[in-house]
């Protein structure tokens, strides 16, 4: 056996990459077009559709709202999800099995149904402000990812390490922060990224929970496409892509992404 | 520094299942006591109760006059060594050892000094800055030992500390553990399922089964004078023969089993009750080809070579027995022999009812 990969393998791998990347290349191309309609290949090169994003106040507002919701929702989900994942793993034997399933339910239910349920149950008639409803909706939406990813991290954590620390005189709560958390740090960061991106991209839940004056970027993109056919949509998409790449790059530089592959 | 440990009538439950029943155990100051038994016997439960990871349903746990029963683990001041080492993966070897000192509020330089001195004692000073992941199993367990010892606990506990090491290293490490424990004089509780390990390093051994203490004594006594059939079988008394006295003639007793009779001397065996069990290892039944010998008639079966003796599977009217014969005269399967009990290697147990 040689270490050199089979030529056919290289061809297949290249095709897969092409298949994955091509739509993105088309979107980037369309965003750079000078025309007033979406087209590919781009005709003329211009950044004016990027400028246009910031000239439309609805885009400006929804970008801010989306980032706020994604950031706060993810933090809230971590605040609930980390202790939940810890308890589910630490007391796996003592706790009933269905309790773990409970935290995955929002993924199992079709998102559109989940969004509708949230609308019916508390967005309508309870007086919860729209921003609050969105925040709660997104927190619940990303909570399963947080619990799953951190549980996976904790599953390989040996809890006798925690017991060792406690036996050496470290109080249980302190031990959680000084011993448990540093050892599942990779899981927490992975959960953060996954939750943040999921929230940023969500349409189905937001669709039901947005209301007068408050919307998220994906919903605004939808609304824009319904009325206009200019390349702004493409340039917003490119912006979102770069935002995601930027987040990944920061993580890569600070921690290395290898942990995601674990 | 070293203190006695006292468990008084401790019971514990997992849910509604009773896992430990009315356990009383006193460990003297400076003593090393092993809890020995198969998995599920309650030995680990006992250790976790003493450590405070579990709460007893009833009973009390005292360490040097301090009542631990309701004290949280982190205030118990007990050094613990785990089976899987349980080192902190994100801290260096030195920081692992210094962790307990930090919890006790010692300054950085003092922590470093004491941790280094302790690493010196276990021979790992050169690896102080390594990450635990870079160490071998034996080195990890030394770090774990140093980490538990450096806080100078009044009680040290080991939970199957050598199970993950290979056989040679196990023997070396247990000697090392015993030497460290001796020189520190720290009261110690050692949990293991390995009889040789327990017997070799313990002052006393508590043999447990199904949540109960079966016998608690020095290894020498357990090995030669088991108190009941469970302990007898556990320490290798493979032959347990139920007998009933049919005649007494001064010192001599005639006992019967399945139509066979044995004459036994009370001077050799001690007082013999009317109904009893004669328990012995294969070494305690001498294979004799002399038809006039005072023993149980048997037919030899499979012969195996043990190095120090031949071992025979024997069939008798009283059932299957295992006996050892001399190396000089190997006997063939089917040979009719007498199995003669050797008093100094046998023990008389009280009958425990029908099995």
XYZ file of C-alpha atoms in Angstrom:
617
model
C 0.000 0.000 0.000
C 1.338 3.432 -0.905
C 0.603 6.594 1.064
C -0.392 8.373 -2.137
C -4.211 8.539 -2.480
C -5.799 6.812 -5.441
C -6.304 9.216 -8.420
C -10.014 8.394 -8.485
C -10.267 9.452 -4.825
C -8.749 12.843 -5.677
C -11.249 13.305 -8.523
C -14.210 12.390 -6.314
C -13.009 14.658 -3.515
C -12.582 17.524 -5.992
C -16.114 16.988 -7.335
C -17.559 17.016 -3.821
C -15.773 20.284 -3.033
C -16.962 21.750 -6.317
C -20.520 20.673 -5.549
C -20.290 22.327 -2.135
C -18.582 25.498 -3.238
C -20.227 26.260 -6.605
C -23.479 27.743 -5.243
C -21.414 30.005 -3.001
C -19.267 31.130 -5.932
C -22.433 31.967 -7.862
C -23.815 33.990 -4.955
C -20.532 35.928 -4.608
C -20.520 36.543 -8.361
C -24.096 37.742 -8.396
C -23.405 40.068 -5.475
C -20.633 41.786 -7.400
C -22.747 42.387 -10.502
C -23.318 45.991 -11.573
C -26.790 45.194 -12.909
C -30.060 46.021 -11.131
C -31.200 42.409 -11.324
C -29.722 39.109 -10.123
C -27.521 37.545 -12.736
C -24.560 35.209 -13.161
C -21.915 35.544 -14.427
C -21.769 39.133 -13.105
C -21.976 41.912 -15.686
C -19.620 44.656 -14.647
C -18.040 44.711 -11.202
C -19.417 46.849 -8.417
C -19.672 46.969 -4.635
C -22.781 49.121 -4.785
C -25.105 46.369 -3.689
C -23.058 45.977 -0.549
C -23.457 49.697 0.105
C -27.135 49.280 -0.606
C -27.513 46.897 2.332
C -26.621 49.651 4.721
C -28.723 52.221 2.939
C -31.868 50.189 3.542
C -32.705 50.829 7.181
C -34.612 47.534 7.498
C -31.390 45.636 6.768
C -29.415 47.745 9.221
C -31.940 47.149 11.964
C -32.405 43.449 11.315
C -28.664 42.769 11.202
C -28.366 44.289 14.663
C -31.461 42.416 15.907
C -30.219 39.111 14.466
C -26.808 39.503 16.093
C -28.382 40.517 19.414
C -30.826 37.616 19.368
C -28.162 35.119 18.295
C -25.695 36.298 20.918
C -28.123 36.612 23.834
C -30.076 33.490 22.883
C -26.882 31.464 22.707
C -25.685 32.797 26.067
C -29.042 31.991 27.666
C -28.997 28.523 26.127
C -25.483 27.962 27.506
C -26.598 29.201 30.912
C -29.401 26.620 30.927
C -27.719 23.976 28.784
C -24.388 23.597 30.594
C -25.916 22.797 34.004
C -28.522 20.593 32.301
C -25.906 18.636 30.347
C -23.811 18.341 33.505
C -26.719 16.986 35.539
C -27.789 14.603 32.745
C -24.306 13.086 32.601
C -23.331 13.253 36.249
C -26.550 11.626 37.402
C -27.128 9.446 34.338
C -28.006 6.452 36.487
C -30.229 8.271 38.937
C -32.199 10.396 36.465
C -35.036 9.001 34.335
C -34.117 8.350 30.692
C -36.832 10.566 29.185
C -35.324 13.659 30.819
C -32.465 13.665 28.294
C -34.919 13.273 25.418
C -36.860 16.279 26.705
C -33.968 18.569 25.804
C -33.825 17.271 22.237
C -37.548 17.675 21.558
C -37.288 21.089 19.834
C -35.159 19.410 17.134
C -37.475 16.431 16.741
C -40.574 18.563 16.223
C -40.662 20.191 12.752
C -39.353 23.737 13.226
C -42.395 25.255 11.599
C -44.636 23.451 14.092
C -42.361 24.511 16.911
C -42.579 28.138 15.761
C -46.332 27.978 15.476
C -46.592 26.414 18.924
C -44.525 29.235 20.398
C -46.752 31.787 18.656
C -49.911 30.225 20.024
C -48.610 29.514 23.490
C -47.095 32.788 24.521
C -46.457 35.317 21.762
C -50.157 35.957 21.327
C -52.107 37.440 24.171
C -49.522 37.144 26.957
C -48.092 40.604 26.497
C -44.520 39.339 26.019
C -42.758 41.971 23.856
C -41.734 40.801 20.379
C -38.016 40.968 21.150
C -38.568 38.882 24.286
C -40.607 36.314 22.392
C -37.912 36.072 19.700
C -35.223 35.685 22.329
C -37.099 32.934 24.167
C -37.921 31.198 20.872
C -34.294 31.200 19.748
C -33.033 30.132 23.169
C -35.326 27.094 23.006
C -34.359 26.487 19.385
C -30.620 26.294 20.092
C -30.859 24.655 23.533
C -30.877 21.095 22.076
C -27.623 21.760 20.230
C -26.004 23.126 23.364
C -27.126 20.186 25.501
C -26.117 17.619 22.884
C -22.682 19.017 22.126
C -21.756 19.603 25.780
C -23.148 16.190 26.737
C -20.871 14.628 24.137
C -17.972 16.459 25.719
C -18.994 15.398 29.234
C -19.512 11.796 28.167
C -15.754 11.433 27.852
C -15.132 13.326 31.091
C -14.214 11.078 33.992
C -16.241 12.267 36.973
C -13.782 10.696 39.391
C -11.582 13.682 38.453
C -14.237 15.884 39.992
C -14.420 13.634 43.035
C -10.641 13.783 43.384
C -10.776 17.584 43.482
C -13.575 17.564 46.063
C -11.705 15.068 48.228
C -8.702 17.411 48.151
C -10.817 20.137 49.748
C -12.355 21.991 46.822
C -16.051 22.798 47.376
C -18.385 21.256 44.748
C -19.465 24.508 43.051
C -15.891 25.772 42.910
C -14.804 22.395 41.535
C -17.296 22.727 38.712
C -15.665 25.956 37.582
C -12.012 25.062 38.221
C -12.006 21.407 37.164
C -15.086 20.396 35.149
C -15.546 23.474 32.961
C -11.886 23.783 31.813
C -12.016 20.169 30.672
C -15.145 20.606 28.540
C -14.094 24.026 27.218
C -13.844 22.716 23.657
C -17.415 21.435 23.880
C -18.660 24.766 25.212
C -17.021 26.667 22.356
C -18.314 24.207 19.761
C -21.789 24.537 21.273
C -21.509 28.324 21.153
C -20.578 28.357 17.465
C -23.236 25.831 16.481
C -25.947 27.611 18.461
C -24.918 31.062 17.245
C -24.994 30.039 13.589
C -28.250 28.108 13.975
C -29.916 31.130 15.527
C -28.490 33.530 12.938
C -29.808 31.388 10.069
C -33.207 30.535 11.498
C -36.279 31.305 9.429
C -39.110 29.051 10.545
C -39.237 29.998 14.210
C -38.573 33.692 13.576
C -41.275 33.770 10.918
C -43.922 33.321 13.605
C -42.355 35.431 16.310
C -41.327 38.577 14.441
C -43.820 41.382 14.434
C -44.332 45.035 13.702
C -41.002 46.878 13.731
C -38.869 43.935 14.827
C -37.517 41.339 12.438
C -34.422 39.213 11.896
C -32.110 39.306 8.910
C -33.294 36.053 7.230
C -36.904 37.247 7.501
C -35.907 40.627 6.080
C -34.136 38.858 3.195
C -37.335 36.936 2.467
C -39.399 40.126 2.590
C -36.934 41.892 0.312
C -36.939 39.089 -2.259
C -40.724 39.232 -2.402
C -40.574 42.860 -3.560
C -37.221 43.359 -5.303
C -35.047 41.365 -7.644
C -31.829 43.352 -7.197
C -28.481 41.782 -6.131
C -28.808 43.129 -2.545
C -29.945 39.675 -1.437
C -26.798 38.162 -2.859
C -24.580 40.734 -1.163
C -26.328 40.181 2.204
C -25.710 36.460 1.737
C -22.031 37.141 1.089
C -21.946 39.310 4.195
C -23.411 36.441 6.261
C -20.873 34.052 4.767
C -17.994 36.324 5.718
C -19.439 36.785 9.194
C -19.448 33.005 9.636
C -15.952 32.668 8.215
C -14.788 35.454 10.551
C -16.196 33.645 13.602
C -14.538 30.399 12.514
C -11.241 32.190 11.822
C -11.186 33.741 15.284
C -11.857 30.331 16.841
C -9.232 28.707 14.636
C -6.632 31.277 15.631
C -7.390 31.078 19.335
C -8.147 27.372 19.826
C -7.728 25.469 16.615
C -10.707 23.858 14.959
C -9.408 20.334 15.369
C -11.640 19.860 18.406
C -14.692 20.073 16.138
C -13.471 17.003 14.307
C -13.164 14.981 17.523
C -1.663 13.231 62.434
C -2.658 9.607 62.132
C -6.096 8.750 63.486
C -8.337 5.729 64.017
C -11.404 5.208 61.819
C -14.586 3.818 63.268
C -17.681 2.671 61.398
C -20.672 1.917 63.604
C -23.587 -0.147 62.251
C -23.511 1.531 58.846
C -26.200 0.619 56.303
C -26.633 2.067 52.833
C -29.208 1.865 50.067
C -29.296 2.617 46.353
C -32.913 3.573 45.969
C -34.698 0.721 47.717
C -31.859 -1.779 47.256
C -29.825 -2.426 50.371
C -26.162 -2.417 49.354
C -24.557 -2.395 52.772
C -25.960 -3.998 55.873
C -25.063 -3.083 59.408
C -21.315 -2.761 58.860
C -19.153 -2.106 61.888
C -15.438 -1.769 61.308
C -12.660 -0.255 63.392
C -9.363 0.665 61.782
C -6.619 1.499 64.275
C -4.382 4.520 63.867
C -1.613 3.806 61.393
C -3.149 0.535 60.276
C -3.662 -0.507 56.653
C -6.963 -2.348 56.264
C -8.122 -3.857 52.989
C -11.736 -4.307 51.967
C -11.732 -7.446 49.846
C -14.489 -9.039 47.800
C -15.985 -9.567 44.368
C -17.681 -6.691 42.567
C -20.981 -5.803 44.168
C -19.886 -6.963 47.628
C -20.106 -3.455 49.069
C -16.402 -2.629 49.348
C -16.513 0.359 47.017
C -19.777 1.496 48.605
C -18.009 1.447 51.971
C -15.153 3.544 50.608
C -17.570 6.026 49.063
C -19.452 6.272 52.356
C -16.249 7.054 54.229
C -15.264 9.573 51.543
C -18.704 11.169 51.730
C -19.778 10.599 48.126
C -22.658 8.554 49.550
C -24.678 8.998 52.709
C -25.424 6.081 54.999
C -29.068 5.326 55.743
C -28.159 4.506 59.328
C -25.020 4.316 61.418
C -22.103 6.642 62.035
C -18.571 7.189 60.739
C -15.934 8.633 63.086
C -12.373 9.630 62.250
C -10.187 10.363 65.270
C -13.219 11.346 67.322
C -14.503 13.633 64.544
C -18.002 12.667 63.350
C -17.873 12.462 59.547
C -21.353 11.045 59.031
C -22.945 14.286 57.804
C -19.827 16.228 56.863
C -19.472 17.141 53.158
C -16.607 15.420 51.345
C -14.487 18.527 50.838
C -14.313 19.105 54.588
C -13.423 15.501 55.508
C -9.697 15.813 54.839
C -9.261 12.360 53.298
C -6.631 11.474 50.710
C -8.070 9.401 47.855
C -6.305 7.361 45.181
C -8.525 6.231 42.317
C -8.366 3.232 40.016
C -8.162 5.393 36.894
C -5.783 7.890 38.552
C -8.230 10.825 38.116
C -5.462 13.334 37.507
C -6.504 16.804 36.373
C -5.783 16.676 32.619
C -5.499 20.449 32.238
C -2.909 20.905 35.017
C 0.777 20.005 35.091
C 2.050 17.196 37.313
C 3.268 19.785 39.834
C -0.072 21.641 39.860
C -1.885 18.343 40.269
C 0.109 17.593 43.403
C -0.173 21.171 44.670
C -3.965 21.285 44.149
C -4.883 20.158 47.657
C -2.380 22.573 49.198
C -3.953 25.427 47.240
C -7.361 24.531 48.690
C -5.747 24.780 52.132
C -4.696 28.338 51.399
C -0.941 27.825 51.195
C 1.133 30.407 49.324
C 2.558 29.667 45.895
C 6.175 29.160 46.979
C 5.262 26.928 49.929
C 2.946 24.876 47.673
C 5.715 24.434 45.160
C 8.235 23.452 47.806
C 5.993 20.803 49.401
C 4.718 19.425 46.092
C 8.271 19.111 44.766
C 9.384 17.367 47.961
C 6.499 14.908 47.586
C 7.278 14.295 43.898
C 10.864 13.678 44.967
C 9.653 10.946 47.317
C 7.750 9.137 44.577
C 10.665 9.611 42.184
C 8.959 11.932 39.714
C 10.542 15.316 40.427
C 11.997 15.369 36.912
C 8.508 15.195 35.387
C 6.993 18.060 37.419
C 6.219 20.223 34.400
C 4.778 17.461 32.220
C 1.088 17.127 31.437
C -0.491 14.020 33.017
C -1.419 12.712 29.573
C 2.279 12.272 28.774
C 2.880 9.850 31.667
C 2.753 6.051 31.815
C 0.176 4.281 33.986
C 2.643 3.662 36.793
C 3.808 7.281 36.748
C 0.224 8.520 36.784
C -0.544 6.427 39.831
C 2.566 7.794 41.566
C 1.377 11.339 40.877
C -2.053 10.414 42.236
C -0.381 8.975 45.326
C 1.745 12.101 45.784
C -1.336 14.286 45.355
C -3.191 12.385 48.074
C -0.228 12.213 50.460
C 0.941 15.818 50.198
C -2.099 17.124 52.109
C -0.986 14.916 55.019
C -4.460 13.455 55.500
C -5.359 11.600 58.698
C -6.868 8.918 56.455
C -5.730 7.633 53.082
C -8.019 5.542 50.884
C -7.259 3.503 47.784
C -9.923 2.355 45.316
C -8.459 -0.555 43.314
C -5.381 1.586 42.656
C -3.426 -1.052 40.734
C -6.126 -2.647 38.575
C -5.121 -0.740 35.454
C -1.425 -1.641 35.692
C 0.294 -4.718 34.299
C 1.152 -7.611 36.597
C 4.828 -6.832 37.202
C 4.211 -3.165 37.929
C 1.320 -4.076 40.240
C 3.659 -5.978 42.518
C 6.262 -3.191 42.514
C 3.667 -0.500 43.166
C 2.003 -2.305 46.027
C 5.340 -2.619 47.795
C 5.921 1.078 47.185
C 2.475 1.993 48.489
C 3.035 -0.102 51.596
C 6.443 1.487 52.226
C 5.088 5.023 51.862
C 2.121 4.192 54.082
C 4.382 2.621 56.717
C 6.857 5.494 56.797
C 4.050 8.069 57.012
C 2.077 5.964 59.460
C -1.149 7.076 57.792
C -4.302 5.132 58.614
C -5.346 3.554 55.325
C -8.310 1.803 53.743
C -7.518 -0.182 50.629
C -10.242 -1.552 48.342
C -9.360 -4.452 46.067
C -10.745 -7.642 44.541
C -7.251 -9.161 44.395
C -6.690 -11.509 47.321
C -2.924 -11.699 46.936
C -2.697 -7.909 46.835
C -4.860 -7.508 49.929
C -3.100 -10.213 51.930
C 0.390 -9.065 51.005
C 0.168 -5.443 52.125
C -2.550 -5.296 54.790
C -2.371 -5.374 58.548
C -5.930 -6.661 58.517
C -8.364 -7.629 55.772
C -12.145 -7.303 55.780
C -13.690 -9.896 53.469
C -17.097 -8.754 52.257
C -19.954 -10.402 50.425
C -23.380 -9.113 49.379
C -23.120 -5.996 51.526
C -22.026 -7.821 54.667
C -18.736 -8.232 56.469
C -17.879 -11.938 56.403
C -14.648 -11.901 58.412
C -12.225 -9.215 59.579
C -8.816 -10.385 60.702
C -5.119 -10.588 59.998
C -4.267 -12.210 56.631
C -2.538 -15.096 58.420
C -5.719 -15.959 60.303
C -7.981 -15.573 57.255
C -5.695 -17.773 55.230
C -5.488 -20.582 57.751
C -8.637 -20.284 59.831
C -11.570 -18.987 57.780
C -14.618 -18.481 59.968
C -17.313 -19.596 57.523
C -17.789 -21.386 54.228
C -17.834 -18.170 52.204
C -14.426 -17.075 53.455
C -13.168 -20.656 53.256
C -14.067 -20.929 49.568
C -12.781 -17.393 48.957
C -9.303 -18.198 50.289
C -9.119 -21.446 48.350
C -10.556 -24.162 50.610
C -11.914 -26.064 47.620
C -12.991 -29.107 49.636
C -15.816 -28.600 52.084
C -17.129 -31.885 53.397
C -20.289 -31.981 55.561
C -19.925 -34.506 58.393
C -22.004 -35.798 61.324
C -20.539 -37.290 64.476
C -21.736 -40.882 64.997
C -19.457 -41.897 67.855
C -17.212 -40.214 70.438
C -14.454 -42.075 72.205
C -12.560 -39.659 74.424
C -10.320 -37.640 72.148
C -11.296 -39.520 69.000
C -14.430 -38.700 67.058
C -15.953 -40.872 64.348
C -17.860 -38.851 61.739
C -19.883 -39.953 58.768
C -20.610 -38.534 55.328
C -22.543 -40.305 52.554
C -21.799 -43.699 54.071
C -18.092 -43.004 54.530
C -16.524 -42.625 57.949
C -13.567 -40.608 59.165
C -11.835 -40.794 62.526
C -10.615 -37.415 63.702
C -8.611 -36.393 66.777
C -9.922 -33.436 68.782
C -6.402 -32.833 70.020
C -5.454 -32.086 66.404
C -8.633 -30.354 65.202
C -9.965 -28.714 68.354
C -13.448 -29.350 69.726
C -15.666 -30.967 67.092
C -19.441 -30.292 67.231
C -22.012 -32.957 66.342
C -22.610 -31.539 62.914
C -19.792 -29.755 61.118
C -17.927 -29.042 57.891
C -14.377 -30.165 57.276
C -12.771 -27.551 55.014
C -9.378 -27.777 53.348
C -7.329 -26.755 50.337
C -6.155 -29.421 47.874
C -2.879 -29.377 49.840
C -4.719 -30.543 52.953
C -5.844 -33.856 51.441
C -2.936 -36.267 51.104
C -3.248 -38.797 48.307
C -2.309 -42.172 49.816
C -2.032 -45.485 47.999
C -1.934 -47.339 51.331
C -5.318 -49.128 51.592
C -5.056 -49.110 55.392
C -4.726 -45.301 55.625
C -7.409 -43.463 57.644
C -9.087 -41.439 54.902
C -11.852 -41.211 52.311
C -11.738 -43.791 49.525
C -11.566 -42.076 46.137
C -11.006 -42.681 42.450
C -8.463 -40.391 40.790
C -9.552 -38.421 37.758
C -7.753 -35.765 35.735
C -4.178 -34.977 36.822
C -2.717 -31.495 36.348
C 0.813 -30.283 37.012
C 1.197 -27.336 39.393
C 4.966 -27.135 39.559
C 5.158 -27.820 43.285
C 2.771 -30.814 43.127
C 0.362 -32.808 40.964
C -3.297 -31.982 41.446
C -5.992 -34.641 41.072
C -9.695 -34.295 40.473
C -11.120 -37.042 42.691
C -14.490 -38.786 42.803
C -15.739 -40.066 46.157
C -19.064 -41.279 47.489
C -19.242 -37.898 49.232
C -18.843 -36.019 45.962
C -16.116 -34.295 43.996
C -12.892 -33.382 45.831
C -9.571 -31.895 44.772
C -6.312 -33.186 46.248
C -2.603 -32.681 45.677
C -0.158 -35.593 45.388
C 3.608 -35.771 45.495
C 5.757 -35.108 42.443
C 7.769 -38.288 42.933
C 4.958 -40.732 42.136
C 2.532 -39.520 39.474
C -0.631 -41.636 39.564
C -2.846 -42.532 36.629
C -6.525 -41.727 36.297
C -8.716 -44.507 37.679
C -6.367 -45.420 40.522
C -8.166 -46.158 43.795
C -6.639 -44.181 46.681
C -7.373 -42.831 50.144
C -7.621 -39.062 50.696
C -6.163 -38.379 54.137
C -6.997 -35.011 55.777
C -3.981 -33.217 57.262
C -5.183 -31.606 60.508
C -2.842 -28.590 60.394
C -4.197 -27.657 56.963
C -7.853 -28.287 57.689
C -10.380 -26.290 59.605
C -13.636 -27.238 61.263
C -16.600 -25.002 60.412
C -20.050 -24.973 61.931
C -22.778 -26.332 59.615
C -24.668 -23.545 57.882
C -27.826 -25.474 57.002
C -28.679 -27.018 53.650
C -27.065 -25.321 50.666
